[in-house]
PDB file of C-alpha atoms in Angstrom:
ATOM      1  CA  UNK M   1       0.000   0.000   0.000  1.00  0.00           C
ATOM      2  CA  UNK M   2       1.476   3.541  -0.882  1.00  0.00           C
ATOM      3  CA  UNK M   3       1.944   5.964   1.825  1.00  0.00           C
ATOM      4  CA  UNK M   4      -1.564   7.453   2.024  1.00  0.00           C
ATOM      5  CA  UNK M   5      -2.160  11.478   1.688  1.00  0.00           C
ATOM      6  CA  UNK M   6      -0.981  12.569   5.373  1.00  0.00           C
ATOM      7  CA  UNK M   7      -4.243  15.271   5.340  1.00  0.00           C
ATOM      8  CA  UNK M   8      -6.940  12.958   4.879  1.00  0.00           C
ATOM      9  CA  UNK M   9      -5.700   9.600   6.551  1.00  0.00           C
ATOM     10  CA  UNK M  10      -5.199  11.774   9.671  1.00  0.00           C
ATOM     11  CA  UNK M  11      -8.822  13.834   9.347  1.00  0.00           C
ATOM     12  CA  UNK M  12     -10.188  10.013   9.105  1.00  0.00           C
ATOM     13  CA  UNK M  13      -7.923   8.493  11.775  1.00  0.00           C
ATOM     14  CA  UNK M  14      -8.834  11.314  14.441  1.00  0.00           C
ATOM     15  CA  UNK M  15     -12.629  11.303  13.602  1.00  0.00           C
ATOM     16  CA  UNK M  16     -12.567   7.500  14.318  1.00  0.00           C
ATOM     17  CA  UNK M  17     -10.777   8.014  17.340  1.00  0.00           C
ATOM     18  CA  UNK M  18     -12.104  10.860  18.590  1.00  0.00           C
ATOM     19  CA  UNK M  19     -15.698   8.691  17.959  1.00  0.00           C
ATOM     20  CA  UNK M  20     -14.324   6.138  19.816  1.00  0.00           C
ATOM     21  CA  UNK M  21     -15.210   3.809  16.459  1.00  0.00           C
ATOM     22  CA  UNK M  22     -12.453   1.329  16.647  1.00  0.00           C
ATOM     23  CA  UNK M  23     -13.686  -0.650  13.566  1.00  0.00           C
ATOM     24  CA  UNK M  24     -13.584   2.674  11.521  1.00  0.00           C
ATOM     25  CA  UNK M  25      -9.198   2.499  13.244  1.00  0.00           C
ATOM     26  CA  UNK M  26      -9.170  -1.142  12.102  1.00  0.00           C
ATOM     27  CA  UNK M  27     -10.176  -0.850   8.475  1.00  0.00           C
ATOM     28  CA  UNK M  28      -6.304   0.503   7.829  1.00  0.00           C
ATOM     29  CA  UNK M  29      -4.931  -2.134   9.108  1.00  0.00           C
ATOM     30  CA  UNK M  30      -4.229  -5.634   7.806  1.00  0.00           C
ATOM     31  CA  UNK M  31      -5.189  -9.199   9.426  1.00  0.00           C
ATOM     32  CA  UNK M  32      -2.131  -9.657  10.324  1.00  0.00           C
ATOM     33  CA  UNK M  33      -1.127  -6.413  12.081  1.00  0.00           C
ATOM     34  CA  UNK M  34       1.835  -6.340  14.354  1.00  0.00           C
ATOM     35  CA  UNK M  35       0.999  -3.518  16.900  1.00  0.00           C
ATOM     36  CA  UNK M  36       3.153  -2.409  19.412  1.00  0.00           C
ATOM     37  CA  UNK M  37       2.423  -0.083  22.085  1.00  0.00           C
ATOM     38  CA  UNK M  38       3.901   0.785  26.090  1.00  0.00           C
ATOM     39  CA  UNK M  39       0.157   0.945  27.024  1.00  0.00           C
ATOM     40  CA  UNK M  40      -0.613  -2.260  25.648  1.00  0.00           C
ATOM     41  CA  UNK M  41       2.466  -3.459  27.552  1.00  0.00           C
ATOM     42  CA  UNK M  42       1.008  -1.801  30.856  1.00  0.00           C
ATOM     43  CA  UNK M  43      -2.297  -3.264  30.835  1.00  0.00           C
ATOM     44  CA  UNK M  44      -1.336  -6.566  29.154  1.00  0.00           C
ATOM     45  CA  UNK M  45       2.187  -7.333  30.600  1.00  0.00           C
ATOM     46  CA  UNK M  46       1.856 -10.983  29.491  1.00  0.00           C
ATOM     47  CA  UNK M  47       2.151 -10.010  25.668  1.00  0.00           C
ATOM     48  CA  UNK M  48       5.383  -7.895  26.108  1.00  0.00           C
ATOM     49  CA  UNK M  49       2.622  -4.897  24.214  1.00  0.00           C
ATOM     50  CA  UNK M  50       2.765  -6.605  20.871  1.00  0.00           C
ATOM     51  CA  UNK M  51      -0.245  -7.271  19.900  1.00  0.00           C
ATOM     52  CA  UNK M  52      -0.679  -9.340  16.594  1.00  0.00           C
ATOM     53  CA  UNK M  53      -3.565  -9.965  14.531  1.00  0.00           C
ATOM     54  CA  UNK M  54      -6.731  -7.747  13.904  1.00  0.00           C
ATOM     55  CA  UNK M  55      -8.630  -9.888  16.187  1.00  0.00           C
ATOM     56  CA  UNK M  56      -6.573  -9.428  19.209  1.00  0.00           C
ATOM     57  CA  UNK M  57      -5.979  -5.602  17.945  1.00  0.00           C
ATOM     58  CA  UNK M  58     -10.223  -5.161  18.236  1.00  0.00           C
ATOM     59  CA  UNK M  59      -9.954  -6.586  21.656  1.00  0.00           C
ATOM     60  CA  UNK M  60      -7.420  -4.504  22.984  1.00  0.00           C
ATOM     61  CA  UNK M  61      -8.648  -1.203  21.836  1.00  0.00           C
ATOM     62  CA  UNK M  62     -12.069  -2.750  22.744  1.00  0.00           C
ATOM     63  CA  UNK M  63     -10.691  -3.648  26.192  1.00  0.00           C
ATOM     64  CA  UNK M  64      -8.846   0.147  26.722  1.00  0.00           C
ATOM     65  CA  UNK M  65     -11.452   2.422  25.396  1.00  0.00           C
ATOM     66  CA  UNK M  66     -13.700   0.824  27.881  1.00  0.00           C
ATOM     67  CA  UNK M  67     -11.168   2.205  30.711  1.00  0.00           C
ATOM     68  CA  UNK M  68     -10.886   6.015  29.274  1.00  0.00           C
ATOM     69  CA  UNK M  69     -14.141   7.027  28.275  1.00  0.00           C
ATOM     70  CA  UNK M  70     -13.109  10.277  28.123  1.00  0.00           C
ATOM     71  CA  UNK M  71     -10.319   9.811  25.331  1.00  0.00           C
ATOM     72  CA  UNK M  72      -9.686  12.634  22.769  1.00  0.00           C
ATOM     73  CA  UNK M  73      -7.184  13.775  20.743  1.00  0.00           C
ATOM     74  CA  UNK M  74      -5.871  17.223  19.213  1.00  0.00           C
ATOM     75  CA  UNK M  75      -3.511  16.845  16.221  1.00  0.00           C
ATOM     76  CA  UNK M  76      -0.176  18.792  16.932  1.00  0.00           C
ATOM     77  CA  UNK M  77       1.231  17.744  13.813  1.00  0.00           C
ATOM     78  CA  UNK M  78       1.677  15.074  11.051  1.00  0.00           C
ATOM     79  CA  UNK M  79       5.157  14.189   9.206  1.00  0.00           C
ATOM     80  CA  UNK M  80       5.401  11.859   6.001  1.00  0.00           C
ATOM     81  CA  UNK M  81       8.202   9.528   5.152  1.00  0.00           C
ATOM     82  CA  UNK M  82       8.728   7.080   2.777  1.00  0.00           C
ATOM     83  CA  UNK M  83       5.930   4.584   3.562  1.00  0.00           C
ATOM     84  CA  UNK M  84       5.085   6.146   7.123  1.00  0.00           C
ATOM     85  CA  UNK M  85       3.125   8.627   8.559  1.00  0.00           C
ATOM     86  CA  UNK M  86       3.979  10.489  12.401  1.00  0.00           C
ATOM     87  CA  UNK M  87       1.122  11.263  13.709  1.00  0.00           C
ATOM     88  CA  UNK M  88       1.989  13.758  16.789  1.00  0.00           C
ATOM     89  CA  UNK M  89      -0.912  14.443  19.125  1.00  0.00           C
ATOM     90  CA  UNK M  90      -2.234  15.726  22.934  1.00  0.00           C
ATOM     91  CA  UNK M  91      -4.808  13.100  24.310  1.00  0.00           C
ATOM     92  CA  UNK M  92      -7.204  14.364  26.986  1.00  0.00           C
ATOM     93  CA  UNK M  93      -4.637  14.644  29.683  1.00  0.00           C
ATOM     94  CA  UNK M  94      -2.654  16.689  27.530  1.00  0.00           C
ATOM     95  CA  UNK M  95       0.706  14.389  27.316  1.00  0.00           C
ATOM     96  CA  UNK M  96       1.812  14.586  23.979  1.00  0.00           C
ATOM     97  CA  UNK M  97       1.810  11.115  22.033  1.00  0.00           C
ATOM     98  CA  UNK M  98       3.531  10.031  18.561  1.00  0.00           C
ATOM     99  CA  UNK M  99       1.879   7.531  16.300  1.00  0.00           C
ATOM    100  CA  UNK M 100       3.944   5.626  14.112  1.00  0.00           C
ATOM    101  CA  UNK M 101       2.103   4.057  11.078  1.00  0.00           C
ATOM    102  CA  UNK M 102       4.089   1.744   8.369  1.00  0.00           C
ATOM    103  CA  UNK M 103       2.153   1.092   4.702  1.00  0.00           C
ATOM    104  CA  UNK M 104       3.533  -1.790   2.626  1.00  0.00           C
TER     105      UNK M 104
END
């Protein structure tokens, strides 16, 4: 998959979010995502915060949304690089967060 236009893939990705629709997140990724994250690896310290599949990626976000109803993010900024996108932005208790997405 070609790097995606940085404007629109973030609009989309934040709306999702922001609705808390995590099958609207999950229709960029592939079946067999590998997703990594520290908060993953807080609340599930048995998997090391890898998570693979899209199954197991539903759950989790599934599983954490249910324990911060209040998430939101702002977009601070987005960057572009060959096949990834850097998503930098302030959740609702304003810590700033980088996401980093890879296309094939």
């Amino acid at each position: 998959m070609p790097t995606p236009d940085k404007d629109s893939f973030t609009r989309e990705w934040l709306t999702a979010w922001n609705s808390h629709d995590v099958e609207a997140v999950l229709t960029h990724f592939r079946e067999d995502v590998v997703f990594s994250s520290p908060v993953a690896a807080r609340l599930l310290p048995e998997i090391g915060g890898v998570i693979h599949g899209k199954a197991a990626l539903l759950d989790y976000w599934t599983t954490a949304l249910a324990t911060v109803p209040d998430l939101h993010f702002d977009l601070v900024a987005v960057y572009q690089g060959e096949s990834l996108l850097f998503i930098n932005y302030r959740n609702q208790r304003g810590q700033l967060v980088n996401e980093v997405l890879a296309f094939d």
